[in-house]
CSV table of C-alpha atoms and ligand atoms in Angstrom, one decimal:
chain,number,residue,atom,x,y,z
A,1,UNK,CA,136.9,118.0,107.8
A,2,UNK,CA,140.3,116.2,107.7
A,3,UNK,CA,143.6,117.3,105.4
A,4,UNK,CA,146.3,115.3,104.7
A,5,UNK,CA,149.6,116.8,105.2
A,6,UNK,CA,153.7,115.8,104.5
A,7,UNK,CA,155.8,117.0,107.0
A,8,UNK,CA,156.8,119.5,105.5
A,9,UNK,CA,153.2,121.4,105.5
A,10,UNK,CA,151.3,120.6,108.4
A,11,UNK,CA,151.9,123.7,109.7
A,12,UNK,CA,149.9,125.0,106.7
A,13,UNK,CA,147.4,122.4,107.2
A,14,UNK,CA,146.8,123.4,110.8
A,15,UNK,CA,146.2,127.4,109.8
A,16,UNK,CA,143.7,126.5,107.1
A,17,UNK,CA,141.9,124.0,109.6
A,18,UNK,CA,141.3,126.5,111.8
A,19,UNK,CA,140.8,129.5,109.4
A,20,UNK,CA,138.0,127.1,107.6
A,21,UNK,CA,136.4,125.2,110.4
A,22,UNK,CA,136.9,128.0,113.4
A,23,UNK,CA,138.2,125.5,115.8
A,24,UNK,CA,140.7,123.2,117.5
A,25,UNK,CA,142.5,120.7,115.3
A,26,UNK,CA,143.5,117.3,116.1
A,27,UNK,CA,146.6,116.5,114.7
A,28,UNK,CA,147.9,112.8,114.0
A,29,UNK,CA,150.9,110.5,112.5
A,30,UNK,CA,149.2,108.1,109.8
A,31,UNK,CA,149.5,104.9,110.6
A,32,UNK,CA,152.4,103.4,108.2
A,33,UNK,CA,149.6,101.0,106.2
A,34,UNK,CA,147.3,104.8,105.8
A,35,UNK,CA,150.7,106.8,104.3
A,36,UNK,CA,150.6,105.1,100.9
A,37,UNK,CA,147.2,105.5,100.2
A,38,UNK,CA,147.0,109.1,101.1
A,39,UNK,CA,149.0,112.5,99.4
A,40,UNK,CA,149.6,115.8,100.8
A,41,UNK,CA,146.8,118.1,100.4
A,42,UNK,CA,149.4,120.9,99.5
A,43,UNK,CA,151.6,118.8,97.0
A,44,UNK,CA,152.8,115.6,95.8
A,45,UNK,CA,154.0,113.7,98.6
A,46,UNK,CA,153.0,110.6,100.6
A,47,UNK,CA,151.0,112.3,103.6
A,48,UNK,CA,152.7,111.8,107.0
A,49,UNK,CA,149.7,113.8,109.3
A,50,UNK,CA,146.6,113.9,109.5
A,51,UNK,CA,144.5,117.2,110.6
A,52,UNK,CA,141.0,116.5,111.9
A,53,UNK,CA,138.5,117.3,114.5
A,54,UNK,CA,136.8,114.1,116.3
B,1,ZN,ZN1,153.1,118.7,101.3
């Protein structure tokens, strides 16, 4: 799975990645070209982070 997160939540993001997927996330800054295409999972801002597992 992947979330996209603001600053401001990707602490959030990285609780419900492991509470959903039972294992170690792999966080990463979006690329500046990826941030305005993407919004934060939790509300309306331009997602900074991405939370995955590779
Ligand atoms: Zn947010």
């Amino acid at each position: 799975m992947k979330i996209f997160s603001c600053e401001e939540h990707v602490g959030h993001a990285l609780d419900m990645f492991v509470a959903l997927e039972k294992d170690f996330p792999i966080m990463d800054r979006l690329q500046e070209n990826e941030q305005n295409n993407e919004k934060c999972e939790y509300c309306a801002e331009q997602a900074t982070y991405i939370v995955a597992n590779k």
